[in-house]
XYZ file of C-alpha atoms in Angstrom:
477
model
C -114.466 13.575 116.415
C -115.017 13.711 120.149
C -113.137 12.413 123.156
C -113.549 9.597 125.679
C -112.286 10.086 129.236
C -111.269 6.684 130.604
C -109.624 5.501 133.786
C -107.057 2.782 134.293
C -109.404 1.606 137.072
C -112.268 2.868 139.207
C -111.563 5.708 141.589
C -108.790 7.416 139.598
C -110.740 10.651 139.160
C -112.548 10.260 135.815
C -115.548 12.259 136.986
C -113.410 15.060 138.419
C -111.379 15.278 135.205
C -114.556 15.225 133.103
C -116.255 17.933 135.169
C -113.096 20.036 135.077
C -113.018 19.845 131.284
C -116.730 20.613 131.010
C -116.534 23.523 133.454
C -113.639 25.114 131.640
C -115.335 24.694 128.257
C -118.534 26.286 129.543
C -116.553 29.190 131.001
C -115.308 29.728 127.446
C -118.980 29.821 126.324
C -118.526 26.620 124.364
C -121.580 24.507 123.569
C -120.704 21.003 124.739
C -122.665 17.750 124.799
C -121.668 15.140 127.342
C -122.297 11.405 127.495
C -121.847 8.775 130.191
C -121.001 5.130 129.567
C -123.181 2.728 131.536
C -126.410 2.909 133.547
C -125.360 5.592 136.059
C -127.850 8.352 136.933
C -125.830 10.589 139.262
C -122.762 11.482 137.179
C -125.056 12.716 134.361
C -126.716 15.083 136.863
C -123.351 16.762 137.431
C -122.688 16.932 133.685
C -126.047 18.600 133.140
C -125.483 21.076 135.947
C -122.269 22.219 134.287
C -123.264 22.170 130.607
C -126.941 23.082 130.824
C -127.672 20.154 128.482
C -129.017 16.725 129.371
C -126.244 14.121 129.510
C -127.020 10.970 127.540
C -126.263 7.433 128.733
C -124.478 5.115 126.297
C -125.271 1.576 127.406
C -125.425 -1.286 124.878
C -126.798 -3.672 127.523
C -129.876 -1.573 128.304
C -130.264 -0.582 124.637
C -128.045 -1.904 121.805
C -124.853 -1.117 119.981
C -126.860 0.485 117.167
C -128.751 2.676 119.629
C -125.482 3.830 121.219
C -124.236 4.942 117.811
C -127.519 6.633 116.884
C -127.815 8.395 120.240
C -124.271 9.740 120.017
C -124.708 10.919 116.426
C -128.068 12.536 117.122
C -126.985 14.576 120.124
C -123.327 15.344 119.385
C -124.222 17.034 116.094
C -126.087 19.743 118.007
C -123.011 21.005 119.869
C -119.535 22.334 119.176
C -117.794 19.790 121.380
C -118.593 16.310 122.665
C -117.165 14.459 125.642
C -117.810 10.892 126.827
C -117.092 9.894 130.421
C -116.244 6.230 130.742
C -117.137 3.681 133.404
C -114.792 1.815 135.759
C -111.463 0.909 134.122
C -111.038 1.210 130.367
C -111.504 -2.508 129.638
C -113.865 -3.349 132.499
C -117.057 -4.657 130.976
C -119.222 -7.703 131.399
C -118.856 -11.269 130.185
C -121.811 -12.193 128.010
C -122.588 -14.930 125.543
C -122.221 -13.687 121.992
C -125.587 -15.113 120.960
C -127.539 -13.590 123.831
C -128.022 -10.043 122.664
C -129.015 -9.063 119.130
C -126.615 -6.115 119.121
C -123.514 -8.312 119.457
C -123.294 -8.960 115.721
C -122.055 -5.512 114.751
C -118.746 -5.467 116.620
C -116.692 -8.343 115.271
C -113.394 -8.989 116.951
C -114.457 -8.318 120.516
C -112.268 -10.090 123.033
C -113.696 -13.559 123.684
C -112.659 -16.475 125.835
C -112.783 -20.190 125.083
C -116.423 -20.347 126.211
C -117.442 -18.071 123.365
C -118.111 -15.146 125.670
C -117.440 -11.476 125.085
C -115.299 -10.239 127.953
C -115.398 -6.462 127.613
C -118.911 -5.821 126.354
C -120.318 -2.455 127.557
C -116.869 -1.309 128.702
C -115.475 2.112 127.925
C -113.218 0.460 125.337
C -116.247 -1.120 123.665
C -117.955 2.272 123.385
C -114.761 3.888 122.063
C -114.597 1.227 119.342
C -118.283 1.562 118.480
C -117.973 5.331 118.069
C -114.419 5.291 116.684
C -113.280 7.877 119.239
C -109.851 8.539 120.738
C -109.331 7.945 124.445
C -107.643 10.038 127.106
C -106.430 7.790 129.917
C -106.634 9.188 133.462
C -103.927 7.749 135.721
C -103.909 8.102 139.501
C -100.282 8.997 140.200
C -100.593 9.356 143.969
C -98.696 6.136 144.729
C -96.380 5.696 141.768
C -93.644 7.385 139.763
C -91.636 5.369 137.230
C -94.320 2.683 137.005
C -96.593 5.139 135.237
C -94.891 4.221 131.943
C -95.680 0.526 132.350
C -99.326 1.353 133.005
C -99.596 3.690 130.031
C -97.745 1.300 127.720
C -99.905 -1.629 128.791
C -103.158 0.189 128.146
C -101.981 1.540 124.797
C -100.821 -1.853 123.529
C -103.541 -4.101 125.006
C -106.022 -3.529 122.185
C -104.690 -2.084 118.928
C -108.184 -0.843 117.983
C -108.162 1.639 120.875
C -106.537 4.960 120.040
C -104.955 6.415 123.179
C -104.625 10.118 122.399
C -102.757 10.886 125.609
C -102.882 10.762 129.371
C -104.019 12.983 132.209
C -101.843 12.630 135.293
C -104.066 13.020 138.337
C -103.169 13.561 142.013
C -99.618 14.667 141.282
C -97.934 15.592 144.553
C -95.077 17.988 143.732
C -92.868 19.388 141.004
C -90.317 16.639 141.725
C -93.051 14.029 141.461
C -94.167 15.462 138.127
C -90.602 15.452 136.843
C -90.256 11.734 137.623
C -93.538 10.984 135.869
C -92.572 12.948 132.767
C -89.141 11.343 132.567
C -90.721 7.904 132.759
C -93.308 8.642 130.039
C -90.935 10.389 127.630
C -89.741 7.214 125.789
C -93.367 6.341 124.981
C -93.906 9.623 123.147
C -97.419 9.636 124.581
C -98.761 13.179 125.009
C -99.464 14.405 128.533
C -102.725 16.289 127.960
C -103.263 17.361 131.529
C -101.677 17.454 134.972
C -103.918 17.750 138.021
C -102.298 18.254 141.400
C -103.767 16.923 144.612
C -106.770 19.098 145.423
C -107.818 19.195 149.067
C -110.473 21.853 148.407
C -112.229 19.957 145.615
C -114.278 17.048 146.886
C -117.739 15.821 145.980
C -119.423 14.098 148.939
C -120.775 10.590 148.519
C -122.966 8.111 150.388
C -124.380 4.582 150.089
C -125.183 4.693 146.349
C -122.376 6.935 145.112
C -122.104 10.708 144.823
C -124.638 12.918 146.564
C -126.936 14.276 143.798
C -126.613 17.859 142.636
C -129.914 19.029 144.140
C -128.540 18.359 147.628
C -125.314 20.351 147.241
C -125.850 24.062 147.959
C -122.140 24.789 147.420
C -121.995 23.076 144.036
C -121.662 26.244 141.954
C -118.641 27.317 143.987
C -117.122 23.873 143.450
C -117.708 24.091 139.697
C -116.030 27.511 139.649
C -112.967 26.012 141.340
C -112.934 23.217 138.785
C -113.126 25.750 135.954
C -110.193 27.662 137.461
C -108.252 24.413 137.619
C -109.192 23.442 134.077
C -108.009 26.740 132.653
C -104.449 25.957 133.686
C -104.005 22.189 134.003
C -104.858 21.029 130.462
C -103.023 21.289 127.162
C -105.925 22.993 125.384
C -104.038 23.407 122.127
C -104.040 19.618 121.774
C -107.371 18.925 123.467
C -109.708 21.268 121.597
C -109.237 19.628 118.175
C -109.928 16.237 119.770
C -113.111 17.494 121.442
C -114.512 19.110 118.305
C -117.820 17.536 117.318
C -118.631 16.526 113.767
C -121.938 17.351 112.146
C -123.752 14.090 111.543
C -127.247 13.371 110.271
C -129.514 11.824 112.895
C -131.300 8.570 112.174
C -134.742 8.918 110.687
C -136.023 6.608 113.416
C -135.433 9.362 115.991
C -138.646 11.117 115.026
C -141.996 9.835 116.277
C -145.547 10.769 115.405
C -147.339 12.087 118.509
C -150.381 9.908 119.148
C -151.025 9.914 122.892
C -152.245 13.348 124.096
C -152.142 12.662 127.831
C -150.638 14.334 130.906
C -148.167 12.324 132.993
C -147.191 13.410 136.500
C -143.432 12.812 136.860
C -142.135 12.939 140.439
C -138.906 14.922 140.364
C -137.288 16.394 143.465
C -134.487 15.519 145.890
C -136.103 12.144 146.688
C -136.916 11.081 143.116
C -134.485 12.088 140.391
C -133.194 8.932 138.690
C -134.526 9.246 135.134
C -132.948 8.555 131.774
C -133.530 11.678 129.711
C -134.193 9.489 126.684
C -137.175 7.940 128.490
C -138.666 11.352 129.195
C -137.983 12.434 125.607
C -139.757 9.359 124.255
C -142.871 10.061 126.309
C -142.949 13.607 124.956
C -142.271 12.520 121.377
C -145.211 10.149 121.650
C -147.439 13.068 122.581
C -147.430 13.060 126.392
C -147.222 16.271 128.382
C -144.927 15.778 131.365
C -145.960 17.531 134.556
C -143.072 17.601 137.038
C -144.001 17.748 140.695
C -142.645 17.024 144.175
C -143.962 14.400 146.609
C -141.760 16.168 149.156
C -142.982 19.736 148.766
C -146.364 19.766 147.001
C -149.654 19.570 148.877
C -151.378 17.404 146.254
C -150.710 15.474 143.061
C -151.045 17.495 139.836
C -154.537 18.005 138.465
C -155.876 16.663 135.167
C -153.356 13.843 134.794
C -153.841 10.398 133.301
C -150.694 8.643 134.522
C -147.891 8.809 137.103
C -144.175 8.041 136.873
C -142.012 7.653 139.991
C -138.322 7.232 139.185
C -135.598 6.043 141.502
C -133.676 8.187 143.927
C -133.225 8.452 147.665
C -136.642 8.229 149.361
C -134.905 6.635 152.361
C -132.921 9.838 152.949
C -136.097 11.928 152.914
C -138.395 9.308 154.457
C -139.509 11.533 157.335
C -140.479 14.400 155.038
C -142.271 12.039 152.668
C -144.121 10.456 155.578
C -145.189 13.818 156.965
C -146.741 14.838 153.640
C -149.853 12.773 154.346
C -152.070 14.611 151.856
C -149.851 13.579 148.945
C -149.453 10.004 150.191
C -153.227 9.668 150.451
C -153.759 11.249 147.032
C -151.265 8.905 145.372
C -152.876 5.855 146.947
C -156.394 6.986 146.027
C -155.400 7.692 142.419
C -153.802 4.265 141.997
C -156.708 2.434 143.613
C -159.068 4.239 141.229
C -157.077 2.948 138.256
C -154.364 5.536 137.520
C -151.614 3.852 135.383
C -148.404 4.188 137.396
C -144.784 3.258 136.751
C -142.550 3.079 139.843
C -138.852 2.176 139.605
C -136.707 1.271 142.621
C -137.109 4.338 144.859
C -140.555 4.806 143.371
C -141.418 1.218 144.330
C -140.241 1.940 147.881
C -142.548 4.961 148.052
C -145.552 2.801 147.128
C -144.809 0.407 150.005
C -146.488 0.593 153.401
C -143.288 1.732 155.086
C -139.637 2.552 154.602
C -137.446 1.355 157.463
C -134.287 3.451 157.361
C -130.688 2.574 158.236
C -131.342 3.417 161.899
C -134.330 1.077 162.066
C -136.927 3.870 162.176
C -140.196 3.209 160.333
C -141.818 5.836 158.109
C -145.244 5.469 156.544
C -145.391 5.665 152.746
C -148.243 5.515 150.209
C -149.375 2.051 151.303
C -150.307 0.719 147.867
C -148.101 -2.378 148.124
C -148.558 -4.723 151.131
C -144.860 -4.781 152.008
C -142.146 -2.616 153.563
C -138.753 -1.548 152.203
C -135.932 -2.127 154.693
C -132.572 -0.438 154.266
C -129.485 -2.574 154.875
C -125.780 -2.860 154.218
C -126.030 -5.372 151.396
C -125.746 -3.844 147.925
C -127.790 -5.399 145.135
C -126.043 -4.422 141.912
C -125.930 -5.599 138.325
C -127.533 -5.946 134.937
C -130.618 -8.130 134.753
C -132.382 -10.147 132.107
C -136.049 -10.160 133.105
C -138.791 -12.298 131.584
C -142.378 -11.141 132.141
C -144.413 -13.786 133.928
C -147.764 -12.232 133.028
C -149.304 -9.489 130.947
C -148.787 -6.245 132.837
C -148.961 -2.486 132.453
C -145.837 -2.282 130.272
C -145.167 -5.615 128.575
C -146.862 -8.861 127.584
C -146.172 -12.227 129.195
C -142.891 -13.929 128.125
C -141.400 -10.627 126.933
C -137.704 -10.298 127.805
C -136.413 -6.918 128.937
C -132.958 -5.841 130.056
C -132.423 -3.618 133.056
C -130.189 -2.705 135.967
C -130.523 -3.024 139.737
C -128.712 -0.784 142.229
C -130.120 -0.576 145.768
C -129.458 -1.318 149.429
C -133.011 -2.119 150.423
C -135.089 -5.286 150.417
C -138.797 -5.955 150.780
C -140.286 -7.753 153.767
C -142.783 -9.607 151.582
C -142.488 -10.801 148.009
C -145.382 -10.428 145.561
C -147.699 -13.401 145.122
C -147.873 -12.709 141.380
C -144.502 -11.139 140.476
C -143.875 -9.253 137.261
C -140.583 -10.860 136.291
C -138.338 -13.826 136.665
C -134.854 -12.323 136.677
C -131.361 -13.618 136.069
C -127.914 -12.116 135.867
C -127.165 -10.703 132.455
C -123.714 -12.255 132.167
C -124.608 -15.832 133.143
C -127.561 -18.135 133.778
C -127.678 -17.484 137.544
C -131.308 -17.050 138.576
C -131.916 -13.957 140.716
C -135.482 -14.874 141.634
C -138.845 -13.280 140.926
C -139.644 -9.636 141.593
C -141.894 -6.737 140.688
C -145.448 -5.800 141.633
C -148.301 -5.628 139.133
C -151.289 -5.658 141.473
C -153.393 -3.652 141.164
C -153.100 -4.206 137.406
C -152.573 -0.502 136.662
C -149.152 -0.373 138.352
C -145.677 -1.482 137.326
C -143.446 -1.366 140.412
C -139.989 -2.922 140.120
C -136.427 -2.623 141.354
C -135.235 -3.052 137.750
C -134.401 0.241 136.030
C -135.131 0.192 132.302
C -133.933 2.375 129.444
C -136.646 2.502 126.775
C -134.472 3.706 123.901
C -134.504 0.393 122.059
C -137.923 -0.663 123.408
C -140.292 2.088 122.357
C -143.209 -0.306 122.589
C -142.906 0.012 126.401
C -143.703 3.750 126.683
C -146.256 3.299 123.904
C -148.042 0.629 125.942
C -147.911 2.820 129.067
C -149.428 5.769 127.216
C -152.111 3.577 125.650
C -153.277 2.710 129.149
C -153.117 6.370 130.135
C -155.164 7.277 127.056
C -157.901 4.926 128.229
C -158.115 6.989 131.420
C -158.219 10.183 129.389
C -160.982 8.809 127.164
C -163.058 7.793 130.165
C -162.983 11.352 131.496
C -162.330 9.993 134.991
C -159.538 12.470 135.738
C -160.581 15.437 133.587
């Protein structure tokens, strides 16, 4: 058993409710494992800050249905309680052809339309069905009273396979307001598991790609304390704790790997670069790599005795001036790559390898200068799952290999690569999204497409094989 926190739509307060539950559990010294549905990086940072344990993403598009189940079983068994934060509204997923993804076969009865398409794949409801978990529905009550019953009834009856354990009423304005809500819900006999009043002193700032990451919030601990105070009083813990209790399950045998690549990988991790799936980092370590975390913002040089580099996504545009001023690191990164250092750079990492970042104000900041293009910030958001087919052999995959990933950025490049890595298309239809990704020099893999390697272990294996060649040559020892 564990619990899924779902919203009736985006913006109803799922993350606030989830963090409030987690904060109150941790104040009780409970060991709790959290999960996040979908490809998001930032919400899991907040989970981790509260629980002290890495949050795990559950995304059947980037991985598979089987991987979602294995990941949940493997990590939930190590804690007393488990909590899954959903994505968007409960039934908001993607429309995908049943035959397109090998993992579709395991969940028969998914909602389909007359074109033979699954209409809620990768939704919170889909994950709840895969894991057979009850759902707590968060309802934003700020602009309704009696209509709350229609909303709750509709969500409970829409899909009989979803077990709605109860509701959390969020943004309740007054005692009179709460009384109207309760009276309306009473005929449904649907438990009210929490009531959260409007909270003017609890806000998490956001910007162009969502919430501001935890490393940039000096007052975060005080905020978490306020959430814990709120959680102690606003939830029906007598009903919630049994639902949150985690079962002890045996992890899949496939979760263990034989270390075979004794190399050191420099992983850029600071305020500018912090978008990493923990499973990717775990896989590198399980395969034998030693991860050396460092900061392109603060450090004077790249780490010594390394055989590979990994630049994740993040917000290099926010810290472009500081990155530009650290000329010794920029020069060292460029020199290492030009000498043959295998390097993976995703989204923000790709931007750092460009000649310049041009920020929202039009100011230009020099970057590493490996790629002959500049990253320009703009108002247009590029967002969505991608199906990407490799156009050539490259650092991570062979030609014609199909990978699945996710794009989420507000920048574009001034020049496109002459020999791109991928031809990309939308995941949920045949719409071509063009070619992208840089693989020249041949020891780099720089792309806007974020990948989760959980179901594609051959990708980190290939990366480490190339790093091992560097180690064997003694070039960097």
